[in-house]
PDB file of C-alpha atoms in Angstrom:
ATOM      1  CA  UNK X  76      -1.803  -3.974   4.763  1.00 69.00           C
ATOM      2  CA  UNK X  77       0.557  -1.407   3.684  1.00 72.00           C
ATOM      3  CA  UNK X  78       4.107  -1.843   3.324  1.00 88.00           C
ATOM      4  CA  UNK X  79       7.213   0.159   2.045  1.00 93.00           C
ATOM      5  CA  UNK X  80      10.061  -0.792   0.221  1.00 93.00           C
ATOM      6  CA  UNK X  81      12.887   0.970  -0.529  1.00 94.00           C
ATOM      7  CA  UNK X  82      16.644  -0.476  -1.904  1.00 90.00           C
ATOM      8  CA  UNK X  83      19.308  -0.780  -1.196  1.00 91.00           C
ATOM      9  CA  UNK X  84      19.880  -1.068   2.562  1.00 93.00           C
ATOM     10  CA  UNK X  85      23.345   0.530   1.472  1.00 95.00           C
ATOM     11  CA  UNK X  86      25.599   1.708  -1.196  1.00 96.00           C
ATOM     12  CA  UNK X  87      28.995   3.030  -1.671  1.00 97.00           C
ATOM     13  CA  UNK X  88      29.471   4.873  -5.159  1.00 97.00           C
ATOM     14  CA  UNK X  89      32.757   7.055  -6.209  1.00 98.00           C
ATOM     15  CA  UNK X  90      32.128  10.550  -6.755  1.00 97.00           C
ATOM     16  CA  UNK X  91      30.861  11.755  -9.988  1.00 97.00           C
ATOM     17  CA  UNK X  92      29.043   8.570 -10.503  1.00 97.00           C
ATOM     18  CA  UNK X  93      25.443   8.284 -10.443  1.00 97.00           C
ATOM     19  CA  UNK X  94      22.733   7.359  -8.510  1.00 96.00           C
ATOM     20  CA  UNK X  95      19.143   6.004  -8.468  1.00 96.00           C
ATOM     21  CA  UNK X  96      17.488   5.008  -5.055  1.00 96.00           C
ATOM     22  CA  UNK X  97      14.096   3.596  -5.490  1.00 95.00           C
ATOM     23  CA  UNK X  98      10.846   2.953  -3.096  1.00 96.00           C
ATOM     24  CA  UNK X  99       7.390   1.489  -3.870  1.00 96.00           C
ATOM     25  CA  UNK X 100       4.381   1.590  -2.013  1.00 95.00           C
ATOM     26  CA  UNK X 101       1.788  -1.240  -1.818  1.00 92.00           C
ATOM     27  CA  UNK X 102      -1.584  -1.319  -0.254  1.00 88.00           C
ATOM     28  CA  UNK X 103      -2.219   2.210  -0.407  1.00 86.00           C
ATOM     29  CA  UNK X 104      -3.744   4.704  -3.265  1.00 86.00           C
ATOM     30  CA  UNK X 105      -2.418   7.884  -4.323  1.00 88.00           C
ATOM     31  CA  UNK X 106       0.223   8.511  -0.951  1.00 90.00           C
ATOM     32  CA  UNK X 107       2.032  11.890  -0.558  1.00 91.00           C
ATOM     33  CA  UNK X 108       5.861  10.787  -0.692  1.00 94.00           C
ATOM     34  CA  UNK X 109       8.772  12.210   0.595  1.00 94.00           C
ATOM     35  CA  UNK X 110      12.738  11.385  -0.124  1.00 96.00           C
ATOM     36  CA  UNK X 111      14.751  12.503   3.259  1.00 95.00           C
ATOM     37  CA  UNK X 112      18.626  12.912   3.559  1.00 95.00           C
ATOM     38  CA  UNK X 113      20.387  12.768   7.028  1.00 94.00           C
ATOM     39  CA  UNK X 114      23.623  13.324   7.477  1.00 89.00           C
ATOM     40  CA  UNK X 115      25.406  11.366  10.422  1.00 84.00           C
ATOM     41  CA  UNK X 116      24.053  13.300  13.973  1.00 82.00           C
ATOM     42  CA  UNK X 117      22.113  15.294  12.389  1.00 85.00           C
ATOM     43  CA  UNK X 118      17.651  15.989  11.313  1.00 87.00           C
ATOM     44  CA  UNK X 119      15.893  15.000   8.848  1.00 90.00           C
ATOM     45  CA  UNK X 120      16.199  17.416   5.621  1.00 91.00           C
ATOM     46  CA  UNK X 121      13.282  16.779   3.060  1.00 92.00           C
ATOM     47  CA  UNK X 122      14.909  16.832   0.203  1.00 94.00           C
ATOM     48  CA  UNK X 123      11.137  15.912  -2.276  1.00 95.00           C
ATOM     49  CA  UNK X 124       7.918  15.853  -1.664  1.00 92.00           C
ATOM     50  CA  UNK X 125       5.018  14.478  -4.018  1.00 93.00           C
ATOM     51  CA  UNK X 126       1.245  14.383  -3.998  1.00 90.00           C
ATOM     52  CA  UNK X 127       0.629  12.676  -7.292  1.00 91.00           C
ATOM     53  CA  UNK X 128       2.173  11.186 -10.457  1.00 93.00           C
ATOM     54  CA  UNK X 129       3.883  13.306 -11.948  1.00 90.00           C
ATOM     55  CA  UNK X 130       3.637  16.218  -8.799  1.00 92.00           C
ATOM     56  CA  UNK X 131       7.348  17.096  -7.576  1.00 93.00           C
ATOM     57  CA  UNK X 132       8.299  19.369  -4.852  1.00 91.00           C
ATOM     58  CA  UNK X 133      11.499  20.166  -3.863  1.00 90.00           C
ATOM     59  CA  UNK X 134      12.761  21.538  -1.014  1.00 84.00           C
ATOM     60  CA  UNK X 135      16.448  22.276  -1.104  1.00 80.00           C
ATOM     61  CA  UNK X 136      18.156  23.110  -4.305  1.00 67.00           C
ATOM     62  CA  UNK X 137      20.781  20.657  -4.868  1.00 78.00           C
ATOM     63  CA  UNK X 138      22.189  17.864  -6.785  1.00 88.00           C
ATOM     64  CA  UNK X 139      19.509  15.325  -6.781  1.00 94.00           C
ATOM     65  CA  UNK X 140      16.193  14.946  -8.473  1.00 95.00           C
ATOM     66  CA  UNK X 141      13.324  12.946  -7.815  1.00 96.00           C
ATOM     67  CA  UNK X 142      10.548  11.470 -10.422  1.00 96.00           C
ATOM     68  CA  UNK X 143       7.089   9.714  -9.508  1.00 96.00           C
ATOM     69  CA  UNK X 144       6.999   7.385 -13.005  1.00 95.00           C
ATOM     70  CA  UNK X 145       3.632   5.753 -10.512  1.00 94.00           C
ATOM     71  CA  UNK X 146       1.174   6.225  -8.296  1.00 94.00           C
ATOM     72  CA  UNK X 147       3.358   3.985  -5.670  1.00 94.00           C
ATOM     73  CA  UNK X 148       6.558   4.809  -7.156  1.00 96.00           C
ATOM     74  CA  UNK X 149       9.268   7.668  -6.217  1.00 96.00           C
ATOM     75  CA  UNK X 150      12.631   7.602  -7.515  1.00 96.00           C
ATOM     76  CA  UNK X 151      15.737   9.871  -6.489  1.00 96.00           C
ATOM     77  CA  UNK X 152      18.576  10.342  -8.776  1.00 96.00           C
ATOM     78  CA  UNK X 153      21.460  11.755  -9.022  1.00 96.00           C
ATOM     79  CA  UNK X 154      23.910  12.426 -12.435  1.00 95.00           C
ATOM     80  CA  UNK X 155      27.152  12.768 -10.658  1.00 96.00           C
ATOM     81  CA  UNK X 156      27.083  12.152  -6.882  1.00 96.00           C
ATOM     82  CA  UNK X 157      29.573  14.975  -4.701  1.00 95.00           C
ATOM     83  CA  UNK X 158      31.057  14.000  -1.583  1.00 95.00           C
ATOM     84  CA  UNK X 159      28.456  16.237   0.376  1.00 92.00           C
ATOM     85  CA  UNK X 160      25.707  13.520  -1.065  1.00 94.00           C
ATOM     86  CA  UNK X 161      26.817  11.101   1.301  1.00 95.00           C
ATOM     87  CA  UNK X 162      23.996  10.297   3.980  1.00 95.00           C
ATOM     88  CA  UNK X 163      20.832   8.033   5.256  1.00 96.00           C
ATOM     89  CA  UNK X 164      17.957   8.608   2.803  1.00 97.00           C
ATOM     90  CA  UNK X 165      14.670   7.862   3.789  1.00 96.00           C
ATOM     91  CA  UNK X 166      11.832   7.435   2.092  1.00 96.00           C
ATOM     92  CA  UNK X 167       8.193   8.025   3.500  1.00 94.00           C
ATOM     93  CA  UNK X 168       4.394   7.730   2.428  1.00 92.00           C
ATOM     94  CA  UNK X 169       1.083   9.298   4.323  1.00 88.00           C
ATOM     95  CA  UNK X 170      -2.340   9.959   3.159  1.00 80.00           C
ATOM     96  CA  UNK X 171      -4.360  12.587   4.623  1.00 70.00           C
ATOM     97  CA  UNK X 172      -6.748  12.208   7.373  1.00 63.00           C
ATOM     98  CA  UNK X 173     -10.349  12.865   7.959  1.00 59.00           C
ATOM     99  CA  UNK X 174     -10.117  16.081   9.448  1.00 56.00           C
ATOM    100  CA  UNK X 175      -9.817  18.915   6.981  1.00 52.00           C
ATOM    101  CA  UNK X 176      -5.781  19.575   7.819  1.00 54.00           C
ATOM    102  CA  UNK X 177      -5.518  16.328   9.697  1.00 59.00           C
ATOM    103  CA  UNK X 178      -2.641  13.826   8.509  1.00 61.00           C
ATOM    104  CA  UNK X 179      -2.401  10.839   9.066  1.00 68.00           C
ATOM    105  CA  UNK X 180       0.595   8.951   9.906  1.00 80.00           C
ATOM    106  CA  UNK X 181       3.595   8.639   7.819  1.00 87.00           C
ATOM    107  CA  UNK X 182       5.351   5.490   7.170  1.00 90.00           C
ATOM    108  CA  UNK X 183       9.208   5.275   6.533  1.00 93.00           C
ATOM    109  CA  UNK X 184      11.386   2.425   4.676  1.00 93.00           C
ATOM    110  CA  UNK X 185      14.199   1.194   6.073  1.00 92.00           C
ATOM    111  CA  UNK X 186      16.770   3.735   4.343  1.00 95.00           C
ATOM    112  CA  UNK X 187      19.925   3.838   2.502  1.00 96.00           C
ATOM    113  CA  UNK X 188      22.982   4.421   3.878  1.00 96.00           C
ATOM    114  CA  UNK X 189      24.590   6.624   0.655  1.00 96.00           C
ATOM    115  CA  UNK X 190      28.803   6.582   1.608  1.00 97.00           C
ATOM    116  CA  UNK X 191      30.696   8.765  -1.641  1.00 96.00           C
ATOM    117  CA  UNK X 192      34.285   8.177  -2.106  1.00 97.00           C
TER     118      UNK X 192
ATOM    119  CA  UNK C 113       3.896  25.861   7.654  1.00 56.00           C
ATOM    120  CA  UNK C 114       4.025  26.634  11.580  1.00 64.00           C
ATOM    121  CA  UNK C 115       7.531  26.364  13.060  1.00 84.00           C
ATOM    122  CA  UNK C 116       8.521  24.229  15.939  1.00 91.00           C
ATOM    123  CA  UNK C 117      10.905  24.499  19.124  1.00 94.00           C
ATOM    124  CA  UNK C 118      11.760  21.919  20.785  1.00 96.00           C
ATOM    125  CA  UNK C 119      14.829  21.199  23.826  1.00 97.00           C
ATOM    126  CA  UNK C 120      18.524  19.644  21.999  1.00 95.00           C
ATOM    127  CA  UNK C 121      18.658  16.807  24.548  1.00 97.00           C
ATOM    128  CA  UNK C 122      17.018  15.593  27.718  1.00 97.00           C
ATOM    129  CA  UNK C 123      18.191  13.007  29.942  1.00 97.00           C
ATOM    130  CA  UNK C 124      15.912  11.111  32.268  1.00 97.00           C
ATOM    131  CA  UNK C 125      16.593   8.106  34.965  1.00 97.00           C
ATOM    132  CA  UNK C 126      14.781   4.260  33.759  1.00 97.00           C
ATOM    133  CA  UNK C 127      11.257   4.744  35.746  1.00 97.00           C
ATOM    134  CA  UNK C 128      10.890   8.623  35.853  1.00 97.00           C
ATOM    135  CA  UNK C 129       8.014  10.135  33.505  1.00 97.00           C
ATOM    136  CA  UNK C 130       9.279  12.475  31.116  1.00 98.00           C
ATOM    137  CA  UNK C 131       7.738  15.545  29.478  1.00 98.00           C
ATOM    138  CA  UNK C 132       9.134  16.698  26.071  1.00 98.00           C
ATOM    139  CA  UNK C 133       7.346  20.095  25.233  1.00 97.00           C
ATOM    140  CA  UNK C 134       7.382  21.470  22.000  1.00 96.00           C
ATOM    141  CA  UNK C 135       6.383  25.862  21.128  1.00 96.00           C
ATOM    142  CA  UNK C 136       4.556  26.337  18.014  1.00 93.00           C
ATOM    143  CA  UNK C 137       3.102  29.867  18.438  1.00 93.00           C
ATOM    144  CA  UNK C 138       2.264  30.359  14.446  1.00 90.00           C
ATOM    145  CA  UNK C 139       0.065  26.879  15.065  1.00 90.00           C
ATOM    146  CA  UNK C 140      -3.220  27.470  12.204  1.00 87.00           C
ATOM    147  CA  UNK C 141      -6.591  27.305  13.217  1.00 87.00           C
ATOM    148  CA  UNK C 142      -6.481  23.578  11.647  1.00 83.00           C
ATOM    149  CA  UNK C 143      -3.340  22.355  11.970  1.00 86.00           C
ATOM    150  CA  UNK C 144      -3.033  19.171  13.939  1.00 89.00           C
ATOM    151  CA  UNK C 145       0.057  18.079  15.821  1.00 92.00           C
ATOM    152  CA  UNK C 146       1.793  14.968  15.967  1.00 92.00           C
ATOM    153  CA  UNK C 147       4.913  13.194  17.699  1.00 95.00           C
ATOM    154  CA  UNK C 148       7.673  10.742  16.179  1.00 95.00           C
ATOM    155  CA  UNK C 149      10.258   8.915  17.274  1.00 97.00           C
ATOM    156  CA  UNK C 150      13.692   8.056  15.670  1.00 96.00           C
ATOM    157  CA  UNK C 151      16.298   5.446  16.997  1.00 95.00           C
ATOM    158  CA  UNK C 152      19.323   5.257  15.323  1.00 90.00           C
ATOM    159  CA  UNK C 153      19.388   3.783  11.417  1.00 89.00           C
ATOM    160  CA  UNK C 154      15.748   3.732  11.204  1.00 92.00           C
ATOM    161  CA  UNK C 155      12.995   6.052   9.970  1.00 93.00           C
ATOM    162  CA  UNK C 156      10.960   7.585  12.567  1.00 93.00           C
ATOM    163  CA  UNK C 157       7.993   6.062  13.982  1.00 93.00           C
ATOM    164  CA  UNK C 158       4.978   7.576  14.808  1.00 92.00           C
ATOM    165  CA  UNK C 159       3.737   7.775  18.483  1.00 94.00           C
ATOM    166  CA  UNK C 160       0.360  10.336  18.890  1.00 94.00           C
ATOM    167  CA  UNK C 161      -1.554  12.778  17.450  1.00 92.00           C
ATOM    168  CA  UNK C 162      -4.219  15.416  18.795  1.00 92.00           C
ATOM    169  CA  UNK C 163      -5.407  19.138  18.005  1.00 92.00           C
ATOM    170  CA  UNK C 164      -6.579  20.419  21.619  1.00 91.00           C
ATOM    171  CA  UNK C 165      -6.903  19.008  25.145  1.00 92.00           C
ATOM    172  CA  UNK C 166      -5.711  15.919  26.040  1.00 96.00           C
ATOM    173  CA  UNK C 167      -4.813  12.552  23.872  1.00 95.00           C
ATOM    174  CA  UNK C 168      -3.653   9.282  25.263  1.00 96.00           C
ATOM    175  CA  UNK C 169      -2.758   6.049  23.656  1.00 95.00           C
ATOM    176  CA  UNK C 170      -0.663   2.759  24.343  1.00 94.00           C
ATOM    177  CA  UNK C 171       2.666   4.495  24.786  1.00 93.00           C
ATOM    178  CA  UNK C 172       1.960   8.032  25.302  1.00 97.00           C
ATOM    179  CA  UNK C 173       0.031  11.212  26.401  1.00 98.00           C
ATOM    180  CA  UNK C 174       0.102  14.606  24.525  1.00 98.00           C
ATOM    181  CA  UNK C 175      -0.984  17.616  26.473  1.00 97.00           C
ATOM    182  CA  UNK C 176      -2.555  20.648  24.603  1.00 97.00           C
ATOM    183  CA  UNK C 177      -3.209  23.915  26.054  1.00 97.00           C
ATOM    184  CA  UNK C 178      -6.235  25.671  25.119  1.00 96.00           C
ATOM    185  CA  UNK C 179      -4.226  28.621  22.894  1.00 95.00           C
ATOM    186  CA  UNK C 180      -2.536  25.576  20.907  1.00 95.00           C
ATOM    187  CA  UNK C 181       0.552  27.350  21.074  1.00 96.00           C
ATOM    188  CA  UNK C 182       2.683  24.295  22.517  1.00 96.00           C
ATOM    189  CA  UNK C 183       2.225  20.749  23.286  1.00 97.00           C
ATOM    190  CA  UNK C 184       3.882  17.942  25.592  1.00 98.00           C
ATOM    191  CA  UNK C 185       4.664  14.694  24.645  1.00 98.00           C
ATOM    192  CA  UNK C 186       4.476  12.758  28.047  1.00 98.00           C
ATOM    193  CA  UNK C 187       6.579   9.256  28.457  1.00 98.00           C
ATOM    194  CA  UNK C 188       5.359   7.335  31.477  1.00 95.00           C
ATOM    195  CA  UNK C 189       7.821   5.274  33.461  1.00 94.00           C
ATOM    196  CA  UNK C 190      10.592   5.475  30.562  1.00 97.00           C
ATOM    197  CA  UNK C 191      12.989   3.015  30.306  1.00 97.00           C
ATOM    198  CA  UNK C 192      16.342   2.576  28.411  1.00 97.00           C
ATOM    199  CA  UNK C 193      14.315   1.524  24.739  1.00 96.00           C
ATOM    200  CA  UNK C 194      13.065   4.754  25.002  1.00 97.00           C
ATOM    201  CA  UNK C 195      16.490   6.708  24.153  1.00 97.00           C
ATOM    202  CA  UNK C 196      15.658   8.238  20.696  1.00 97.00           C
ATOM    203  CA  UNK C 197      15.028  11.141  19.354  1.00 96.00           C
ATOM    204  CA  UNK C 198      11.527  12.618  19.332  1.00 97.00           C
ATOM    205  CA  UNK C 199       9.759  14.692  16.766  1.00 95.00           C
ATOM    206  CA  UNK C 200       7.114  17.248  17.132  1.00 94.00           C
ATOM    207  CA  UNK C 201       5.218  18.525  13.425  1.00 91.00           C
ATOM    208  CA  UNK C 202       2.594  20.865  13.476  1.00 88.00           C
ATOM    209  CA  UNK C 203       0.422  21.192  10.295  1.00 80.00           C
ATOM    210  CA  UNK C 204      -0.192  19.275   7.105  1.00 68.00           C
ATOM    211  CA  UNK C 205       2.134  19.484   4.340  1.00 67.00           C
ATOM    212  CA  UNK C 206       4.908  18.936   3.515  1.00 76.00           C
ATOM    213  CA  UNK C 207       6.040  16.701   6.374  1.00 83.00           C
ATOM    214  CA  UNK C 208       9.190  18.899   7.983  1.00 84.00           C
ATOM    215  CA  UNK C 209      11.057  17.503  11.218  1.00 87.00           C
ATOM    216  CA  UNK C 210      12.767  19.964  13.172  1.00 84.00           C
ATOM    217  CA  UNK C 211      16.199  18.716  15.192  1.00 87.00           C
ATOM    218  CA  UNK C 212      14.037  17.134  17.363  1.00 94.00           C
ATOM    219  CA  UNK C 213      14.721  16.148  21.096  1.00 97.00           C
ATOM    220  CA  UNK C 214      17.652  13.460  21.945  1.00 96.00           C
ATOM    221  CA  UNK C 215      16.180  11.893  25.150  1.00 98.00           C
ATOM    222  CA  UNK C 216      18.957   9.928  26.903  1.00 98.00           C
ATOM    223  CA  UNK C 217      17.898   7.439  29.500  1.00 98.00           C
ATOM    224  CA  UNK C 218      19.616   6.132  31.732  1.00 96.00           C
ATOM    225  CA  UNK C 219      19.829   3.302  34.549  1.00 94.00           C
TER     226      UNK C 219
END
């Protein structure tokens, strides 16, 4: 079966340090994956996007990054974390469905609860 | 990417059905259309899916009028696990959520 991993459940990091937030995939070949910030109240905001290794889409211009080293691995970093960085971060996978535009369902980790001080 | 509206909040007694409709007038031709739901600290969870008519499963119905241009998510008999927030995406990729509906239950 497929599972999703993503680490740590949380993490409290002084500004202007860095920051690497990592999720793996298993059971599942070449997933779209997605890296998703929400801020306390608030949506989700997809931050990255990715439909292979190597593939990155982002969606707001900001002060992360995101990297796809794997097929089943998507890593979001930051070089010096601001205050306005702070959030839940979610990661998700989905593969398409049988229908032309169809998509299948998409699967979430747990998330990481990001507090800067 | 078609763009959704949805209601803020709802609030609904335990027992009552609840309808959660979402507009997507800019729907494509293939675009299919699919509900989530969010409780708090956790990644949303997927509830249904359909392009036209009618789809039912294990926890809910989504309604689908013939122009495509909206959809409702129906919750039979909710009760107070069912306070989330709920999701409606139209289309294929990239995955965006909206704001989403709060739906409040109460006893």
């Amino acid at each position: 079966s497929q599972t999703i991993h993503q680490w740590p459940a949380t993490l409290v990091q002084p500004v202007g340090s860095p920051l690497s937030l990592e999720c793996t995939v298993e059971g599942t070949s070449n997933p779209n994956l997605y890296w998703y910030r929400q801020a306390a109240g608030r949506g989700l905001q997809l931050l990255f996007y990715s439909v292979g290794i190597g593939q990155i889409s982002s969606e707001v211009p900001q002060n992360l990054s995101a990297s796809r080293p794997q097929d089943r691995q998507f890593i979001l970093s930051s070089k010096k974390l601001l205050l306005s960085d702070s959030g839940f971060y979610l990661c998700a996978w989905s593969v398409l469905g049988q229908g032309a535009q169809s998509h299948t369902e998409a699967f979430f980790g747990q998330g990481t609860r990001l507090t800067v001080v | 990417l078609a763009k959704t509206t949805q209601p803020i909040s709802m609030d609904s007694y335990e027992g009552q059905e609840v309808n959660i409709t979402c507009s997507h007038n800019n729907i494509a031709t293939n675009d299919y259309i699919t509900w989530y739901q969010q409780f708090p600290s956790q990644g949303p969870r997927f509830i249904i899916q359909g392009y036209k008519t009618k789809v039912t499963n294990e926890v809910a119905s989504l309604f689908i009028p013939a122009d495509r241009k909206s959809s409702t998510l129906s919750l039979p008999r909710v009760s107070l696990s069912d306070t989330a927030v709920y999701y409606c995406l139209v289309g294929l990729q990239p995955l965006v959520f909206g704001k989403g509906t709060r739906l409040s239950v109460i006893a």
